[in-house]
Amino acid sequence: MYKTKDDKKKKKYYILDMFPYPSGAGLHVGHPKGYIATDVFARMKMMQGYNVLHPMGWDAFGLPAENYAIENKVHPRVATEKNIKVFKNQLLKLGFTYDWGREINTTDPDYYKWTQWIFLRMFKKGLAYESREPINWCPSCQTGLANEDLENGKCERCGSEIERKPMRQWVLKITDYADRLLNDLEKLPDWEESIKEMQRNWIGRSEGATVRFSVIASEAKQSNERDNKLEVFTTRPDTLFGCTYMVVAPEHELIKKLSPPGRDGEVRIKNLKEVKKYVEQARRKSDLERTELQKEKTGVKLEGLMAINPVNNKEIPIFVADYVLMGYGTGAIMAVPAHDKRDWEFAKKYNLPIAEVLKGGDVNKEAFTSDGSHVNSEFLNGLDKKESLGKIIKWLEKNKVGKKAVNYKLKDWVFSRQRYWGEPIPIIHCSKCGAVAVPEKDLPVKLPEVKNYEPTGTGESPLANIKDWINTKCPKCGGPGKRETNTMPQWAGSSWYWLRYIDPKNDKALVDEKKEKYWSPVDFYVGGAEHATRHLIYARFWHKFLFDIGVVNYPEPFTRLQHVGLILAEDGRKMSKRWNNVINPDDIVEKYGADSMRVYEMFMGPFSQPCAWSTNGLVGARRFLDKTWDYLFADYMGIFIDDNDRNQWISGKREGSTSHEIEVLLNKTIKKVTEDIESFRFNTAVSQLMILRNSFYDIEEQPILTKSHIELISGKCIKKSDFKKFLILLAPFAPHLAEELWHELGNKESVFKEKWPEYDKKLVKDETINLVVQINGKLRDTILVAADISEKEAREEAMKSEKIKKWLEGKEVVKIIFVKGRLINIVVK
Ligand code: ANZ
Ligand code: ZN
């Protein structure tokens, strides 16, 4: 039943879970929460007549599997396969609608063939390039990492302090897509605003200008060198008249360039020893440590040099200081201590002039960072920020000392790892032809078997030791070539996987064009908030690239996005081996049943909020299901007079009767459950189902059944057709129980082949409402009235209120504003 066909006649709905990373620990009860939610949603959509795609797979390359494998002395493939088995068994127990015929695994060569193919296409477009810039190096994982893989300057996996290490790297030019990644967020109204904001901050677009300063020797006035330039990026070029010194980052090339001994008159750093020592100290600090606002600023003046401020030709000193980072802008700044906090502190410490150029503060006391009109700035005097920015940029461009510029925090994606368990990068190095793409017909480049997959520590991947794999022919000239030994990062395989579910077995193309047209984009994507930046930015980047080369026909992969609130342990902490508070879903299923777990996780609280596990809550969910079962089968309850009576009802020979109240409640429940599932408010949907169930007959309210009770309820069963509607509403949450009861009712087909019920509009209208009564727009009273009250009646009712009478005394009513079902506003004079 859960086999998804490409049935083009039906309207499609593609709902996607973030696929798990199959770790050695298995799933805990928190992991399936999102999967249960999408499953409830998918089941409702199926019953609403959609052709639903709800797939599952494994994101199985990457460091954790490899580290686990090394620790436990097993091959990562063996460990991964074992972990996947465990995960899959755990998921199977929960009764999901996944079409396992579409299962994917990022470590399967038939899958990563296409990951490599995308890389090659990027390479051919110049979007994948080699670089030798210093990158983040984790000394413990012994691999390079992307900026995104750091947490507070530390390795996100093992917590080690990151070093900067110059290394040959493959880098993806994600910055080419920065503007589109940013602007297209506006086209995603069904993404949570908080996630979009995190992406905006991550991309970090700043508008400003670059300004080029000349660097000269401070003593020799007659320097013959004119070509030493220092370029900065600034968001405030309008404060250029207030620039009284400059700072370069410790890694800045200017230091290296001006280090060798020079002849007289040549521009050179004179206090090299001191500078080198400072640079060395800075190297050991993380970016976060370096830029912390509270930290005391440190730095060393570069003796022997001066910079010339192009706007007023003043000579100003240059410092090296670690509060300027190499990875941002140009790695150098023009310091404006009067109007920038960090510059101000630095200037105070080193006794540098503070020149006010914006009016409004007292720059002797602190930096004035708000807007103010310009002073001491010649042609900018009297202008505000906007005007002066325009004017100074024009001036910089005219004088060829700078230009308008945009800067991004987003950096190109460091895409190679010096580790074993990843997709080989399909490149062959040739001494004549350079880096050459492996021909597409030779894909996949399979990960070779090695004896030793421990990292070498030399900055080379363990693949570097397999000589017969490395040595190959150059595809271009046929001469000797060597395979690239770096592998792709963990995030590669997940950057396009949603496309593969559409057409998982295709060996001719990444995805068939027609199938892609039918299924994409993903209508709804649900997963952890921790993926707001990394995975979701990479995924959007690759998708846009695939859009540009015509593989997909939508520029954005995920139409709607929802994050999952964490399930915490009963003690309120995160579930973790460390705290010994992990609950295994297998145990819950064993003891309480899969449906209890499903219902409980949907009922425990608002979906997107963190919520602590509670065994009591779980027991409550189980009780609700028991009561549902008992409606038909509890011997002691006597809803049916006897078995014969029940059989008559089931076979339709006796009708049962539904009271008007229950009928109204049933219709309201249909409406509420439908809308709540649609908007991921599962907790209120479940509670509504509980209310409905209790209205049929609540045994708990009458724990001791006397004879008269039994007489009272005996034979009072509701209409079978109404009970069926209740079962259908319950089915997405508790599929096993609902299916079983459905069959007990004599149905031959699955409950999931039923149509989702519709409600009677007349019955769901609220009969009374609280009408707001305003006098001149101010709330003065609320009155209980019929929901469909007319303006005339509302006016009469409002006038009867004592509170309102008081306000109307001696006044003349000039106008009445009436919003049906909401409010009446009486305007008086
Ligand atoms: C002069 C200036 C005057 C600045 C002023 C600010 C205020 P955002 O908005 O984050 O883009 N900056 C530039 N490169 C830097 C680096 N590598 N390390 C540390 N700081 C750097 O910040 C841009 C501003 O951050 C730039 O504008 C520069 O200081 C600083 F009243 O230039 B500003
Ligand atoms: Zn060659």
PDB file of C-alpha atoms in Angstrom, residues 153-251:
ATOM      1  CA  GLY A 153      36.150  28.154  17.134  1.00  0.00           C
ATOM      2  CA  LYS A 154      36.338  24.491  18.099  1.00  0.00           C
ATOM      3  CA  CYS A 155      35.854  21.296  16.114  1.00  0.00           C
ATOM      4  CA  GLU A 156      32.180  20.544  16.258  1.00  0.00           C
ATOM      5  CA  ARG A 157      32.831  16.806  16.426  1.00  0.00           C
ATOM      6  CA  CYS A 158      35.519  16.449  19.043  1.00  0.00           C
ATOM      7  CA  GLY A 159      35.799  19.876  20.685  1.00  0.00           C
ATOM      8  CA  SER A 160      39.481  20.383  19.862  1.00  0.00           C
ATOM      9  CA  GLU A 161      40.875  23.862  19.348  1.00  0.00           C
ATOM     10  CA  ILE A 162      41.167  24.546  15.638  1.00  0.00           C
ATOM     11  CA  GLU A 163      44.480  25.477  14.043  1.00  0.00           C
ATOM     12  CA  ARG A 164      45.001  27.404  10.844  1.00  0.00           C
ATOM     13  CA  LYS A 165      46.952  25.290   8.431  1.00  0.00           C
ATOM     14  CA  PRO A 166      47.910  26.155   4.872  1.00  0.00           C
ATOM     15  CA  MET A 167      46.925  23.171   2.765  1.00  0.00           C
ATOM     16  CA  ARG A 168      45.919  22.250  -0.705  1.00  0.00           C
ATOM     17  CA  GLN A 169      42.135  22.126  -0.688  1.00  0.00           C
ATOM     18  CA  TRP A 170      39.193  21.689  -2.949  1.00  0.00           C
ATOM     19  CA  VAL A 171      36.815  24.569  -2.494  1.00  0.00           C
ATOM     20  CA  LEU A 172      33.304  25.160  -3.830  1.00  0.00           C
ATOM     21  CA  LYS A 173      32.457  28.668  -4.873  1.00  0.00           C
ATOM     22  CA  ILE A 174      29.259  29.045  -2.881  1.00  0.00           C
ATOM     23  CA  THR A 175      29.927  32.790  -2.697  1.00  0.00           C
ATOM     24  CA  ASP A 176      28.895  33.050  -6.352  1.00  0.00           C
ATOM     25  CA  TYR A 177      25.425  32.126  -5.114  1.00  0.00           C
ATOM     26  CA  ALA A 178      25.441  34.334  -2.005  1.00  0.00           C
ATOM     27  CA  ASP A 179      23.106  36.949  -3.423  1.00  0.00           C
ATOM     28  CA  ARG A 180      20.621  34.437  -4.735  1.00  0.00           C
ATOM     29  CA  LEU A 181      20.732  32.396  -1.542  1.00  0.00           C
ATOM     30  CA  LEU A 182      19.897  35.594   0.304  1.00  0.00           C
ATOM     31  CA  ASN A 183      17.334  37.157  -2.014  1.00  0.00           C
ATOM     32  CA  ASP A 184      15.414  33.972  -2.706  1.00  0.00           C
ATOM     33  CA  LEU A 185      14.636  33.616   0.989  1.00  0.00           C
ATOM     34  CA  GLU A 186      11.955  36.196   0.255  1.00  0.00           C
ATOM     35  CA  LYS A 187      10.296  33.668  -2.011  1.00  0.00           C
ATOM     36  CA  LEU A 188       9.836  31.233   0.832  1.00  0.00           C
ATOM     37  CA  PRO A 189       6.831  32.450   2.826  1.00  0.00           C
ATOM     38  CA  ASP A 190       6.286  29.013   4.337  1.00  0.00           C
ATOM     39  CA  TRP A 191       9.673  28.836   5.970  1.00  0.00           C
ATOM     40  CA  GLU A 192       9.933  29.763   9.620  1.00  0.00           C
ATOM     41  CA  GLU A 193      11.198  33.301   9.942  1.00  0.00           C
ATOM     42  CA  SER A 194      13.794  32.329  12.565  1.00  0.00           C
ATOM     43  CA  ILE A 195      15.467  29.920  10.158  1.00  0.00           C
ATOM     44  CA  LYS A 196      15.513  32.468   7.371  1.00  0.00           C
ATOM     45  CA  GLU A 197      17.059  34.966   9.762  1.00  0.00           C
ATOM     46  CA  MET A 198      19.801  32.490  10.707  1.00  0.00           C
ATOM     47  CA  GLN A 199      20.568  32.052   7.022  1.00  0.00           C
ATOM     48  CA  ARG A 200      20.660  35.797   6.454  1.00  0.00           C
ATOM     49  CA  ASN A 201      23.135  36.180   9.307  1.00  0.00           C
ATOM     50  CA  TRP A 202      25.207  33.298   8.067  1.00  0.00           C
ATOM     51  CA  ILE A 203      25.414  34.775   4.592  1.00  0.00           C
ATOM     52  CA  GLY A 204      26.095  38.121   6.290  1.00  0.00           C
ATOM     53  CA  ARG A 205      25.853  40.594   3.461  1.00  0.00           C
ATOM     54  CA  SER A 206      27.401  44.012   4.148  1.00  0.00           C
ATOM     55  CA  GLU A 207      27.420  46.928   1.794  1.00  0.00           C
ATOM     56  CA  GLY A 208      30.234  49.400   1.846  1.00  0.00           C
ATOM     57  CA  ALA A 209      33.428  50.126  -0.046  1.00  0.00           C
ATOM     58  CA  THR A 210      36.982  49.045  -0.450  1.00  0.00           C
ATOM     59  CA  VAL A 211      39.557  51.768   0.092  1.00  0.00           C
ATOM     60  CA  ARG A 212      43.210  51.539  -0.958  1.00  0.00           C
ATOM     61  CA  PHE A 213      45.830  53.200   1.213  1.00  0.00           C
ATOM     62  CA  SER A 214      49.440  53.650   0.094  1.00  0.00           C
ATOM     63  CA  VAL A 215      52.104  52.259   2.387  1.00  0.00           C
ATOM     64  CA  ILE A 216      55.410  54.130   2.582  1.00  0.00           C
ATOM     65  CA  ALA A 217      58.607  53.979   4.620  1.00  0.00           C
ATOM     66  CA  SER A 218      58.229  56.241   7.622  1.00  0.00           C
ATOM     67  CA  GLU A 219      61.805  57.571   7.745  1.00  0.00           C
ATOM     68  CA  ALA A 220      63.010  57.850   4.176  1.00  0.00           C
ATOM     69  CA  LYS A 221      60.856  60.631   2.857  1.00  0.00           C
ATOM     70  CA  GLN A 222      62.179  59.987  -0.591  1.00  0.00           C
ATOM     71  CA  SER A 223      61.004  56.414  -0.862  1.00  0.00           C
ATOM     72  CA  ASN A 224      61.279  55.044  -4.345  1.00  0.00           C
ATOM     73  CA  GLU A 225      58.616  52.425  -3.792  1.00  0.00           C
ATOM     74  CA  ARG A 226      55.152  53.522  -4.731  1.00  0.00           C
ATOM     75  CA  ASP A 227      53.365  50.262  -5.275  1.00  0.00           C
ATOM     76  CA  ASN A 228      52.793  49.072  -1.719  1.00  0.00           C
ATOM     77  CA  LYS A 229      49.083  49.248  -1.142  1.00  0.00           C
ATOM     78  CA  LEU A 230      46.871  48.231   1.709  1.00  0.00           C
ATOM     79  CA  GLU A 231      43.236  47.652   0.880  1.00  0.00           C
ATOM     80  CA  VAL A 232      40.459  47.584   3.451  1.00  0.00           C
ATOM     81  CA  PHE A 233      36.788  46.785   3.412  1.00  0.00           C
ATOM     82  CA  THR A 234      34.593  49.182   5.348  1.00  0.00           C
ATOM     83  CA  THR A 235      30.881  49.607   5.824  1.00  0.00           C
ATOM     84  CA  ARG A 236      31.501  53.237   6.747  1.00  0.00           C
ATOM     85  CA  PRO A 237      33.699  54.839   4.074  1.00  0.00           C
ATOM     86  CA  ASP A 238      31.952  58.084   5.019  1.00  0.00           C
ATOM     87  CA  THR A 239      34.046  58.133   8.217  1.00  0.00           C
ATOM     88  CA  LEU A 240      37.303  58.137   6.272  1.00  0.00           C
ATOM     89  CA  PHE A 241      38.302  61.573   7.610  1.00  0.00           C
ATOM     90  CA  GLY A 242      38.207  60.022  11.080  1.00  0.00           C
ATOM     91  CA  CYS A 243      40.621  57.224  10.231  1.00  0.00           C
ATOM     92  CA  THR A 244      43.702  57.752  12.394  1.00  0.00           C
ATOM     93  CA  TYR A 245      45.479  54.411  12.062  1.00  0.00           C
ATOM     94  CA  MET A 246      45.198  51.085  10.288  1.00  0.00           C
ATOM     95  CA  VAL A 247      45.281  47.476  11.425  1.00  0.00           C
ATOM     96  CA  VAL A 248      46.194  44.314   9.591  1.00  0.00           C
ATOM     97  CA  ALA A 249      45.372  40.789  10.721  1.00  0.00           C
ATOM     98  CA  PRO A 250      48.324  38.708  11.953  1.00  0.00           C
ATOM     99  CA  GLU A 251      48.032  36.485   8.857  1.00  0.00           C
TER     100      GLU A 251
END
